[in-house]
């Protein structure tokens, strides 16, 4: 099993903060500084998304926060970086925990021969499913924490409400994308469960090299169907990631214009 967990950073929220710069900051100079900083942060985060999409083994580095918050520029800059850092941390831990499950050996012939009753195989998949399902709740908690940070930020109430009203639909869209991706992961796990069910009938297959080889076309077609469904889920997930990356770059270009 060659499972890839791809980071999903919420760039819509970042770019929205950039468009609010002129309204929340007190001077044109502050507005320009904040706009430039948010563009830089958004660009770095988008580039990081692309790198991790192309190489899922890459660990995401966290952003360094500003020191003392002297003005609205510092406050909004830190808010955006804190939110991205929370998503990056979740992604890093998710990927590390998945790797510890050893799912890349799930369909190894040598491992399958040792797993006489497939108890180990099902345990691995159950842990993977629980891990994936937990991410949706954690993502929601991260978003709620972000909104709480805005409410507690050193900004006036009018600016806080303005930010929350603009960000809310972006956060909802982000959660929908994230949930779709996690559900694709869960569906792939369920396809692997079906594959293990076939493999639990040892009389139906043998090992060649390190791969299971089926004795009938019917079983082979079923097994291959599950593998194709997993590949389709992976492709769909990558398409979601690339669409987010491409949209982010377009928005950043708009934000960069005077």
Coordinates of N, CA and C in Angstrom, one line a residue:
X1 N 0.8 -1.2 0.0 CA 0.0 0.0 0.0 C 0.9 1.2 0.0
X2 N 0.7 2.1 -1.0 CA 1.5 3.3 -1.1 C 0.6 4.5 -0.8
X3 N 0.3 4.7 0.4 CA -0.7 5.7 0.8 C -0.1 7.1 0.9
X4 N -0.7 8.1 0.4 CA -0.1 9.5 0.4 C -1.1 10.4 1.1
X5 N -0.6 11.1 2.2 CA -1.4 12.0 2.9 C -0.9 13.4 2.5
X6 N -1.8 14.2 1.9 CA -1.5 15.5 1.4 C -2.0 16.6 2.3
X7 N -1.2 17.6 2.5 CA -1.6 18.8 3.3 C -2.6 19.6 2.7
X8 N -3.6 20.1 3.5 CA -4.6 21.0 3.0 C -4.6 22.3 3.8
X9 N -3.8 23.3 3.4 CA -3.7 24.6 4.0 C -4.8 25.5 3.6
X10 N -5.4 26.2 4.5 CA -6.6 27.1 4.2 C -6.1 28.4 3.7
X11 N -5.9 28.5 2.4 CA -5.4 29.7 1.8 C -6.5 30.8 1.6
X12 N -7.7 30.3 1.4 CA -8.8 31.3 1.3 C -8.9 32.3 2.4
X13 N -8.7 31.7 3.6 CA -8.7 32.6 4.8 C -7.6 33.6 4.8
X14 N -6.4 33.1 4.4 CA -5.2 34.0 4.4 C -5.4 35.1 3.4
X15 N -5.9 34.8 2.2 CA -6.1 35.8 1.2 C -7.2 36.8 1.6
X16 N -8.2 36.3 2.2 CA -9.3 37.2 2.7 C -8.7 38.2 3.7
X17 N -7.8 37.8 4.6 CA -7.2 38.7 5.5 C -6.5 39.8 4.8
X18 N -5.8 39.4 3.7 CA -5.1 40.4 2.9 C -6.0 41.4 2.3
X19 N -7.1 41.0 1.8 CA -8.1 42.0 1.2 C -8.7 42.9 2.3
X20 N -8.6 42.5 3.5 CA -9.2 43.3 4.6 C -8.1 44.3 5.1
X21 N -6.9 44.2 4.7 CA -5.8 45.0 5.2 C -6.1 46.5 5.3
X22 N -6.6 47.1 4.2 CA -6.9 48.5 4.2 C -7.9 49.0 5.2
X23 N -8.9 48.1 5.4 CA -10.0 48.5 6.3 C -9.7 48.3 7.8
X24 N -8.8 47.4 8.1 CA -8.5 47.1 9.5 C -7.3 47.9 10.0
X25 N -6.3 48.2 9.2 CA -5.2 49.0 9.6 C -5.5 50.5 9.6
X26 N -4.7 51.2 10.4 CA -5.0 52.7 10.6 C -4.4 53.6 9.5
X27 N -3.3 53.2 8.9 CA -2.7 54.1 7.9 C -2.4 53.3 6.6
X28 N -2.2 54.1 5.6 CA -1.9 53.5 4.3 C -0.6 52.7 4.3
X29 N 0.4 53.2 5.1 CA 1.7 52.6 5.3 C 1.5 51.2 5.9
X30 N 0.7 51.1 7.0 CA 0.4 49.9 7.7 C -0.3 48.9 6.7
X31 N -1.2 49.4 6.0 CA -2.0 48.6 5.0 C -1.0 48.0 4.0
X32 N -0.1 48.7 3.4 CA 0.8 48.2 2.5 C 1.7 47.2 3.1
X33 N 2.2 47.4 4.3 CA 3.1 46.5 5.0 C 2.4 45.2 5.3
X34 N 1.2 45.3 5.8 CA 0.4 44.1 6.1 C 0.1 43.3 4.8
X35 N -0.3 44.0 3.7 CA -0.6 43.4 2.5 C 0.6 42.6 2.0
X36 N 1.7 43.2 2.0 CA 3.0 42.6 1.5 C 3.3 41.4 2.3
X37 N 3.2 41.5 3.7 CA 3.5 40.4 4.5 C 2.6 39.2 4.3
X38 N 1.3 39.5 4.2 CA 0.3 38.4 4.0 C 0.6 37.7 2.6
X39 N 0.9 38.5 1.6 CA 1.2 38.0 0.3 C 2.4 37.0 0.4
X40 N 3.5 37.5 1.1 CA 4.6 36.6 1.3 C 4.3 35.3 2.1
X41 N 3.5 35.5 3.1 CA 3.2 34.3 3.9 C 2.3 33.3 3.1
X42 N 1.3 33.9 2.3 CA 0.5 33.1 1.5 C 1.3 32.4 0.4
X43 N 2.2 33.1 -0.2 CA 3.1 32.5 -1.3 C 3.9 31.4 -0.7
X44 N 4.5 31.6 0.4 CA 5.3 30.6 1.1 C 4.5 29.3 1.4
X45 N 3.3 29.5 1.9 CA 2.4 28.4 2.3 C 2.0 27.7 1.1
X46 N 1.7 28.4 0.0 CA 1.2 27.7 -1.3 C 2.4 26.9 -1.9
X47 N 3.6 27.5 -1.9 CA 4.7 26.8 -2.4 C 5.0 25.5 -1.6
X48 N 4.7 25.6 -0.2 CA 4.9 24.4 0.6 C 3.9 23.4 0.3
X49 N 2.6 23.8 0.0 CA 1.6 22.9 -0.4 C 2.0 22.1 -1.6
X50 N 2.6 22.8 -2.6 CA 3.0 22.2 -3.8 C 4.1 21.2 -3.6
X51 N 5.1 21.6 -2.7 CA 6.2 20.7 -2.5 C 5.7 19.4 -1.8
X52 N 4.8 19.5 -0.8 CA 4.3 18.3 -0.1 C 3.4 17.5 -1.0
X53 N 2.7 18.1 -1.9 CA 1.9 17.4 -2.8 C 2.8 16.5 -3.7
X54 N 3.9 17.1 -4.2 CA 4.8 16.4 -5.0 C 5.6 15.4 -4.3
X55 N 5.9 15.6 -3.0 CA 6.7 14.7 -2.2 C 6.0 14.6 -0.8
X56 N 5.1 13.7 -0.6 CA 4.3 13.5 0.6 C 5.2 13.2 1.9
X57 N 6.5 12.7 1.6 CA 7.3 12.4 2.7 C 7.9 13.7 3.4
X58 N 7.8 14.8 2.7 CA 8.3 16.1 3.2 C 7.6 16.5 4.4
X59 N 8.3 16.9 5.5 CA 7.7 17.4 6.7 C 7.5 18.9 6.6
X60 N 6.4 19.4 6.9 CA 6.1 20.8 6.8 C 6.7 21.6 8.0
X61 N 7.5 22.7 7.6 CA 8.1 23.5 8.6 C 7.1 24.6 9.0
X62 N 7.1 24.9 10.3 CA 6.1 25.9 10.9 C 6.6 27.3 10.6
X63 N 5.7 28.3 10.6 CA 6.1 29.7 10.4 C 6.5 30.3 11.8
X64 N 7.4 31.2 11.7 CA 7.9 31.9 12.9 C 7.0 33.1 13.1
X65 N 6.4 33.3 14.4 CA 5.5 34.4 14.7 C 6.3 35.6 15.0
X66 N 5.6 36.8 14.8 CA 6.2 38.0 15.2 C 6.3 38.1 16.7
X67 N 7.2 39.0 17.2 CA 7.4 39.1 18.6 C 6.3 39.9 19.2
X68 N 6.5 41.0 19.9 CA 5.5 41.8 20.5 C 4.6 42.4 19.4
X69 N 3.3 42.3 19.6 CA 2.3 42.8 18.7 C 2.1 44.3 19.0
X70 N 2.7 45.2 18.1 CA 2.6 46.6 18.3 C 1.5 47.3 17.7
X71 N 0.9 46.6 16.6 CA -0.2 47.2 15.9 C -1.0 46.2 15.2
X72 N -2.0 46.6 14.4 CA -2.9 45.7 13.7 C -2.2 44.8 12.7
X73 N -1.1 45.3 12.1 CA -0.3 44.6 11.2 C 0.3 43.3 11.9
X74 N 0.9 43.5 13.1 CA 1.4 42.4 13.8 C 0.3 41.4 14.2
X75 N -0.8 41.9 14.6 CA -1.9 41.1 15.1 C -2.4 40.2 14.0
X76 N -2.7 40.8 12.8 CA -3.2 40.0 11.7 C -2.2 39.0 11.1
X77 N -1.0 39.4 11.1 CA 0.1 38.6 10.6 C 0.2 37.3 11.5
X78 N 0.2 37.5 12.8 CA 0.3 36.4 13.7 C -0.9 35.5 13.7
X79 N -2.1 36.1 13.5 CA -3.3 35.3 13.4 C -3.2 34.3 12.2
X80 N -2.8 34.8 11.1 CA -2.7 34.0 9.9 C -1.7 32.9 10.1
X81 N -0.5 33.3 10.6 CA 0.5 32.3 10.8 C 0.2 31.2 11.8
X82 N -0.5 31.6 12.9 CA -0.9 30.7 13.9 C -1.9 29.7 13.3
X83 N -2.8 30.1 12.5 CA -3.8 29.2 11.9 C -3.1 28.2 11.0
X84 N -2.2 28.7 10.1 CA -1.5 27.8 9.2 C -0.7 26.8 10.0
X85 N 0.0 27.3 11.1 CA 0.8 26.4 11.9 C 0.0 25.3 12.5
X86 N -1.2 25.6 12.9 CA -2.1 24.6 13.5 C -2.4 23.5 12.5
X87 N -2.7 24.0 11.2 CA -3.0 23.0 10.2 C -1.8 22.2 9.8
X88 N -0.6 22.8 9.8 CA 0.6 22.1 9.4 C 1.0 21.1 10.5
X89 N 0.7 21.5 11.8 CA 1.0 20.5 12.9 C 0.1 19.3 12.8
X90 N -1.2 19.6 12.5 CA -2.1 18.5 12.4 C -1.7 17.5 11.2
X91 N -1.3 18.1 10.1 CA -0.9 17.3 9.0 C 0.3 16.5 9.3
X92 N 1.3 17.1 9.9 CA 2.6 16.4 10.2 C 2.3 15.2 11.1
X93 N 1.5 15.4 12.2 CA 1.2 14.4 13.1 C 0.3 13.3 12.5
X94 N -0.6 13.7 11.6 CA -1.4 12.7 10.9 C -0.6 11.8 10.1
X95 N 0.3 12.4 9.3 CA 1.2 11.6 8.4 C 2.1 10.7 9.2
X96 N 2.7 11.2 10.3 CA 3.6 10.4 11.1 C 2.9 9.2 11.7
X97 N 1.7 9.4 12.2 CA 0.9 8.4 12.9 C 0.5 7.3 11.8
X98 N 0.2 7.7 10.6 CA -0.1 6.8 9.6 C 1.1 5.9 9.2
X99 N 2.2 6.5 9.1 CA 3.4 5.8 8.8 C 3.8 4.7 9.8
X100 N 3.5 5.0 11.1 CA 3.7 4.1 12.2 C 2.9 2.8 12.1
X101 N 1.7 2.9 11.4 CA 0.8 1.8 11.2 C 1.4 0.7 10.3
X102 N 2.4 1.1 9.5 CA 3.0 0.2 8.6 C 2.1 -0.3 7.4
X103 N 1.2 0.6 7.0 CA 0.3 0.2 6.0 C 0.9 -0.1 4.6
X104 N 2.2 0.4 4.4 CA 2.8 0.1 3.2 C 3.1 -1.4 3.0
X105 N 3.0 -2.1 4.1 CA 3.3 -3.6 4.0 C 2.0 -4.4 4.0
X106 N 0.9 -3.7 4.0 CA -0.4 -4.4 4.1 C -0.6 -5.5 3.2
X107 N -0.3 -5.3 1.9 CA -0.5 -6.3 0.9 C 0.8 -7.1 0.5
X108 N 1.8 -7.0 1.4 CA 3.0 -7.7 1.2 C 2.8 -9.2 1.3
X109 N 3.2 -10.0 0.4 CA 3.0 -11.5 0.4 C 3.6 -12.1 1.7
X110 N 4.8 -11.7 2.0 CA 5.5 -12.2 3.2 C 4.7 -11.9 4.5
X111 N 4.1 -10.7 4.6 CA 3.4 -10.4 5.8 C 2.0 -11.1 5.8
X112 N 1.4 -11.2 4.6 CA 0.1 -11.9 4.5 C 0.2 -13.4 4.9
X113 N 1.3 -14.0 4.6 CA 1.5 -15.4 4.9 C 1.6 -15.6 6.4
X114 N 2.2 -14.6 7.1 CA 2.3 -14.7 8.6 C 1.0 -14.4 9.3
X115 N 0.1 -13.6 8.7 CA -1.1 -13.2 9.3 C -2.2 -14.2 9.0
X116 N -2.1 -15.3 9.8 CA -2.9 -16.5 9.5 C -4.4 -16.2 9.4
X117 N -5.0 -15.4 10.4 CA -6.4 -15.2 10.4 C -6.7 -13.8 10.0
X118 N -5.8 -13.0 9.4 CA -5.9 -11.6 9.0 C -6.3 -10.7 10.1
X119 N -6.1 -11.1 11.3 CA -6.4 -10.3 12.5 C -5.5 -9.0 12.5
X120 N -4.2 -9.2 12.2 CA -3.3 -8.0 12.1 C -3.8 -7.1 11.0
X121 N -4.1 -7.6 9.9 CA -4.5 -6.8 8.7 C -5.7 -5.9 9.1
X122 N -6.8 -6.5 9.6 CA -8.0 -5.8 10.0 C -7.7 -4.8 11.1
X123 N -6.8 -5.1 12.0 CA -6.4 -4.2 13.1 C -5.7 -3.0 12.5
X124 N -4.8 -3.1 11.6 CA -4.2 -2.0 10.9 C -5.2 -1.1 10.3
X125 N -6.1 -1.7 9.6 CA -7.1 -0.9 8.8 C -8.1 -0.2 9.8
X126 N -8.4 -0.9 10.9 CA -9.3 -0.2 11.9 C -8.6 1.0 12.5
X127 N -7.3 0.9 12.8 CA -6.6 2.0 13.4 C -6.5 3.1 12.3
X128 N -6.3 2.8 11.1 CA -6.2 3.8 10.0 C -7.5 4.6 9.9
X129 N -8.6 3.8 9.9 CA -9.9 4.4 9.8 C -10.2 5.4 11.0
X130 N -9.9 4.9 12.2 CA -10.1 5.7 13.4 C -9.3 7.0 13.3
X131 N -8.1 6.9 12.8 CA -7.2 8.0 12.7 C -7.7 9.0 11.7
X132 N -8.2 8.5 10.6 CA -8.8 9.4 9.6 C -10.0 10.1 10.1
X133 N -10.9 9.4 10.7 CA -12.2 9.9 11.2 C -11.9 11.0 12.2
X134 N -10.9 10.8 13.0 CA -10.6 11.8 14.1 C -10.1 13.2 13.5
X135 N -9.6 13.1 12.3 CA -9.1 14.4 11.7 C -10.2 15.4 11.4
X136 N -11.4 15.0 11.1 CA -12.5 15.9 10.8 C -12.8 16.7 12.1
X137 N -12.9 16.0 13.2 CA -13.2 16.7 14.5 C -12.1 17.7 14.8
X138 N -10.8 17.2 14.6 CA -9.7 18.0 15.0 C -9.6 19.3 14.1
X139 N -10.0 19.1 12.8 CA -10.0 20.3 11.9 C -11.0 21.3 12.3
X140 N -12.2 20.8 12.7 CA -13.2 21.7 13.2 C -12.8 22.5 14.5
X141 N -12.1 21.8 15.3 CA -11.6 22.4 16.6 C -10.5 23.5 16.2
X142 N -9.7 23.2 15.2 CA -8.7 24.1 14.8 C -9.3 25.4 14.3
X143 N -10.4 25.2 13.5 CA -11.1 26.4 12.9 C -11.8 27.2 14.0
X144 N -12.4 26.5 15.0 CA -13.0 27.2 16.1 C -12.0 28.0 16.9
X145 N -10.9 27.4 17.1 CA -9.8 28.0 17.8 C -9.3 29.3 17.1
X146 N -9.3 29.2 15.8 CA -8.9 30.4 15.0 C -9.9 31.5 15.1
X147 N -11.2 31.2 15.1 CA -12.2 32.2 15.3 C -12.1 32.8 16.7
X148 N -11.9 32.0 17.7 CA -11.7 32.5 19.0 C -10.5 33.4 19.2
X149 N -9.5 33.1 18.4 CA -8.3 33.9 18.5 C -8.6 35.3 17.9
X150 N -9.4 35.3 16.9 CA -9.8 36.6 16.3 C -10.6 37.4 17.3
X151 N -11.6 36.7 17.9 CA -12.4 37.4 18.9 C -11.7 37.9 20.1
X152 N -10.5 37.3 20.4 CA -9.7 37.7 21.6 C -8.5 38.6 21.2
X153 N -8.4 38.9 19.9 CA -7.3 39.6 19.4 C -7.4 41.1 19.8
X154 N -6.2 41.8 19.7 CA -6.1 43.2 20.1 C -6.5 44.1 18.9
X155 N -7.8 43.9 18.6 CA -8.4 44.7 17.5 C -9.8 45.2 18.1
X156 N -10.3 46.3 17.4 CA -11.6 46.8 17.9 C -12.7 45.8 17.5
X157 N -13.9 45.9 18.1 CA -14.9 44.9 17.9 C -15.4 44.9 16.5
X158 N -15.5 46.1 15.9 CA -16.0 46.3 14.5 C -15.1 45.5 13.5
X159 N -13.8 45.6 13.7 CA -12.9 45.0 12.8 C -12.9 43.5 13.0
X160 N -13.1 43.0 14.3 CA -13.2 41.6 14.5 C -14.4 41.0 13.8
X161 N -15.6 41.7 13.9 CA -16.8 41.2 13.3 C -16.7 41.2 11.8
X162 N -16.0 42.2 11.2 CA -15.8 42.3 9.8 C -14.9 41.1 9.3
X163 N -13.9 40.8 10.1 CA -13.0 39.7 9.7 C -13.7 38.4 9.7
X164 N -14.5 38.2 10.8 CA -15.2 36.9 11.0 C -16.3 36.7 9.9
X165 N -17.0 37.8 9.5 CA -18.0 37.7 8.5 C -17.4 37.4 7.1
X166 N -16.2 37.9 6.8 CA -15.6 37.6 5.5 C -15.0 36.2 5.6
X167 N -14.4 35.8 6.7 CA -13.7 34.5 6.8 C -14.7 33.3 6.9
X168 N -15.8 33.5 7.4 CA -16.7 32.4 7.7 C -17.0 31.5 6.5
X169 N -17.4 32.1 5.3 CA -17.7 31.2 4.2 C -16.4 30.6 3.7
X170 N -15.2 31.2 3.8 CA -14.0 30.6 3.4 C -13.6 29.4 4.3
X171 N -13.9 29.5 5.6 CA -13.6 28.4 6.5 C -14.6 27.3 6.2
X172 N -15.8 27.6 5.9 CA -16.8 26.5 5.6 C -16.4 25.8 4.3
X173 N -16.0 26.5 3.3 CA -15.5 25.9 2.1 C -14.3 25.0 2.3
X174 N -13.4 25.5 3.2 CA -12.2 24.7 3.5 C -12.5 23.4 4.2
X175 N -13.5 23.5 5.2 CA -13.9 22.3 5.9 C -14.6 21.3 5.0
X176 N -15.3 21.8 4.0 CA -16.0 20.9 3.0 C -14.9 20.1 2.2
X177 N -13.9 20.9 1.8 CA -12.8 20.3 1.0 C -12.1 19.2 1.8
X178 N -11.8 19.6 3.1 CA -11.0 18.7 4.0 C -11.8 17.4 4.2
X179 N -13.1 17.6 4.5 CA -14.0 16.4 4.8 C -14.1 15.5 3.6
X180 N -14.2 16.1 2.4 CA -14.2 15.3 1.1 C -12.9 14.5 1.0
X181 N -11.8 15.1 1.3 CA -10.5 14.4 1.2 C -10.4 13.3 2.2
X182 N -10.8 13.5 3.5 CA -10.8 12.5 4.5 C -11.7 11.3 4.1
X183 N -12.9 11.7 3.6 CA -13.8 10.6 3.2 C -13.3 9.8 2.1
X184 N -12.5 10.4 1.2 CA -11.8 9.6 0.2 C -10.8 8.6 0.8
X185 N -10.1 9.1 1.8 CA -9.1 8.2 2.5 C -9.9 7.1 3.2
X186 N -11.0 7.4 3.8 CA -11.8 6.3 4.5 C -12.3 5.3 3.5
X187 N -12.8 5.8 2.3 CA -13.3 4.9 1.3 C -12.2 4.0 0.8
X188 N -10.9 4.5 0.7 CA -9.8 3.7 0.3 C -9.5 2.6 1.3
X189 N -9.6 2.9 2.6 CA -9.4 1.9 3.7 C -10.5 0.8 3.5
X190 N -11.7 1.2 3.2 CA -12.8 0.2 3.1 C -12.5 -0.7 1.9
X191 N -11.9 -0.1 0.8 CA -11.6 -1.0 -0.3 C -10.5 -2.0 0.0
X192 N -9.6 -1.5 0.9 CA -8.5 -2.5 1.3 C -9.1 -3.5 2.2
X193 N -10.1 -3.2 3.0 CA -10.8 -4.2 3.8 C -11.4 -5.3 2.9
X194 N -12.0 -4.9 1.8 CA -12.6 -5.8 0.9 C -11.5 -6.7 0.3
X195 N -10.4 -6.1 0.0 CA -9.3 -6.9 -0.6 C -8.8 -7.9 0.4
X196 N -8.7 -7.5 1.7 CA -8.3 -8.5 2.8 C -9.3 -9.6 2.9
X197 N -10.5 -9.3 2.8 CA -11.6 -10.3 2.9 C -11.4 -11.4 1.8
X198 N -11.0 -11.0 0.6 CA -10.8 -12.0 -0.4 C -9.5 -12.8 0.0
X199 N -8.5 -12.1 0.4 CA -7.2 -12.8 0.8 C -7.3 -13.7 2.0
X200 N -8.4 -13.5 2.8 CA -8.6 -14.3 4.0 C -8.9 -15.8 3.5
X201 N -9.4 -15.9 2.3 CA -9.6 -17.3 1.7 C -8.3 -17.7 1.0
X202 N -7.4 -18.4 1.8 CA -6.1 -18.7 1.3 C -6.0 -19.6 0.2
X203 N -7.1 -20.4 0.1 CA -7.1 -21.4 -1.1 C -7.3 -20.7 -2.4
X204 N -7.6 -19.4 -2.4 CA -7.9 -18.7 -3.7 C -6.7 -18.0 -4.3
X205 N -5.5 -18.0 -3.6 CA -4.4 -17.3 -4.1 C -3.1 -18.0 -3.6
X206 N -2.0 -17.6 -4.3 CA -0.7 -18.0 -3.9 C 0.3 -16.8 -4.0
X207 N 1.5 -16.9 -3.6 CA 2.4 -15.8 -3.6 C 3.5 -16.0 -4.7
X208 N 3.6 -15.0 -5.5 CA 4.7 -15.0 -6.5 C 5.5 -13.7 -6.2
X209 N 6.8 -14.0 -5.9 CA 7.6 -12.8 -5.5 C 7.2 -12.4 -4.1
X210 N 6.6 -11.2 -4.0 CA 6.0 -10.7 -2.8 C 4.6 -10.3 -3.0
X211 N 3.9 -10.8 -4.1 CA 2.6 -10.4 -4.4 C 1.6 -11.5 -4.4
X212 N 0.4 -11.3 -4.0 CA -0.6 -12.4 -4.1 C -1.1 -12.5 -5.5
X213 N -1.2 -13.8 -6.0 CA -1.7 -14.1 -7.3 C -2.9 -15.0 -7.2
X214 N -4.0 -14.6 -7.8 CA -5.3 -15.3 -7.7 C -5.4 -16.4 -8.7
X215 N -6.1 -17.5 -8.3 CA -6.3 -18.7 -9.1 C -7.4 -18.6 -10.1
X216 N -8.4 -17.6 -9.9 CA -9.5 -17.5 -10.8 C -9.6 -16.0 -11.3
X217 N -10.1 -15.9 -12.5 CA -10.3 -14.5 -13.0 C -11.3 -13.7 -12.2
X218 N -12.3 -14.4 -11.7 CA -13.3 -13.7 -10.9 C -12.7 -13.0 -9.7
X219 N -11.9 -13.8 -9.0 CA -11.3 -13.2 -7.8 C -10.3 -12.1 -8.2
X220 N -9.6 -12.3 -9.2 CA -8.6 -11.3 -9.7 C -9.3 -10.0 -10.1
X221 N -10.4 -10.2 -10.8 CA -11.2 -9.0 -11.2 C -11.7 -8.2 -10.0
X222 N -12.2 -8.9 -9.0 CA -12.7 -8.2 -7.8 C -11.5 -7.5 -7.1
X223 N -10.4 -8.2 -7.0 CA -9.3 -7.6 -6.3 C -8.8 -6.3 -7.1
X224 N -8.7 -6.5 -8.4 CA -8.2 -5.3 -9.2 C -9.2 -4.2 -9.1
X225 N -10.5 -4.5 -9.0 CA -11.5 -3.5 -8.9 C -11.3 -2.6 -7.7
X226 N -10.9 -3.3 -6.6 CA -10.7 -2.5 -5.3 C -9.4 -1.6 -5.5
X227 N -8.4 -2.2 -6.1 CA -7.2 -1.4 -6.3 C -7.5 -0.2 -7.2
X228 N -8.3 -0.4 -8.3 CA -8.6 0.7 -9.2 C -9.4 1.8 -8.4
X229 N -10.3 1.4 -7.5 CA -11.1 2.4 -6.7 C -10.1 3.2 -5.8
X230 N -9.1 2.5 -5.3 CA -8.2 3.2 -4.4 C -7.4 4.2 -5.2
X231 N -7.0 3.8 -6.4 CA -6.2 4.7 -7.3 C -7.1 5.9 -7.7
X232 N -8.4 5.7 -8.0 CA -9.3 6.8 -8.3 C -9.4 7.8 -7.2
X233 N -9.5 7.3 -5.9 CA -9.6 8.1 -4.8 C -8.4 9.0 -4.6
X234 N -7.2 8.4 -4.8 CA -6.0 9.1 -4.7 C -5.9 10.2 -5.8
X235 N -6.3 9.9 -7.0 CA -6.3 10.9 -8.1 C -7.2 12.0 -7.8
X236 N -8.4 11.7 -7.3 CA -9.4 12.8 -6.9 C -8.8 13.7 -5.8
X237 N -8.2 13.1 -4.8 CA -7.6 13.9 -3.7 C -6.5 14.8 -4.3
X238 N -5.7 14.3 -5.2 CA -4.7 15.2 -5.8 C -5.3 16.3 -6.6
X239 N -6.4 16.0 -7.3 CA -7.0 17.1 -8.0 C -7.6 18.2 -7.1
X240 N -8.1 17.8 -6.0 CA -8.6 18.8 -5.0 C -7.5 19.6 -4.5
X241 N -6.4 19.0 -4.2 CA -5.2 19.7 -3.7 C -4.7 20.7 -4.8
X242 N -4.6 20.2 -6.0 CA -4.1 21.1 -7.1 C -5.0 22.3 -7.4
X243 N -6.3 22.0 -7.3 CA -7.3 23.1 -7.5 C -7.1 24.2 -6.5
X244 N -6.9 23.8 -5.2 CA -6.7 24.7 -4.1 C -5.4 25.5 -4.3
X245 N -4.4 24.8 -4.7 CA -3.1 25.5 -5.0 C -3.2 26.5 -6.1
X246 N -3.9 26.1 -7.2 CA -4.0 27.0 -8.4 C -4.9 28.2 -8.0
X247 N -6.0 28.0 -7.3 CA -6.8 29.1 -6.9 C -6.1 30.0 -6.0
X248 N -5.3 29.5 -5.1 CA -4.5 30.3 -4.2 C -3.6 31.2 -4.9
X249 N -2.9 30.7 -5.9 CA -2.0 31.5 -6.7 C -2.7 32.6 -7.4
X250 N -3.9 32.3 -7.9 CA -4.6 33.3 -8.6 C -5.0 34.5 -7.7
X251 N -5.5 34.1 -6.5 CA -5.9 35.1 -5.5 C -4.7 35.9 -5.0
X252 N -3.6 35.2 -4.8 CA -2.3 35.9 -4.4 C -1.9 37.0 -5.5
X253 N -2.1 36.6 -6.7 CA -1.8 37.5 -7.8 C -2.7 38.8 -7.7
X254 N -3.9 38.5 -7.4 CA -4.9 39.7 -7.3 C -4.5 40.5 -6.1
X255 N -4.1 39.9 -5.0 CA -3.7 40.6 -3.8 C -2.4 41.4 -4.0
X256 N -1.6 40.9 -4.9 CA -0.3 41.6 -5.1 C -0.5 42.9 -5.9
X257 N -1.6 43.0 -6.6 CA -1.8 44.2 -7.5 C -2.1 45.4 -6.6
X258 N -1.6 46.6 -7.0 CA -1.8 47.8 -6.2 C -3.3 48.1 -6.1

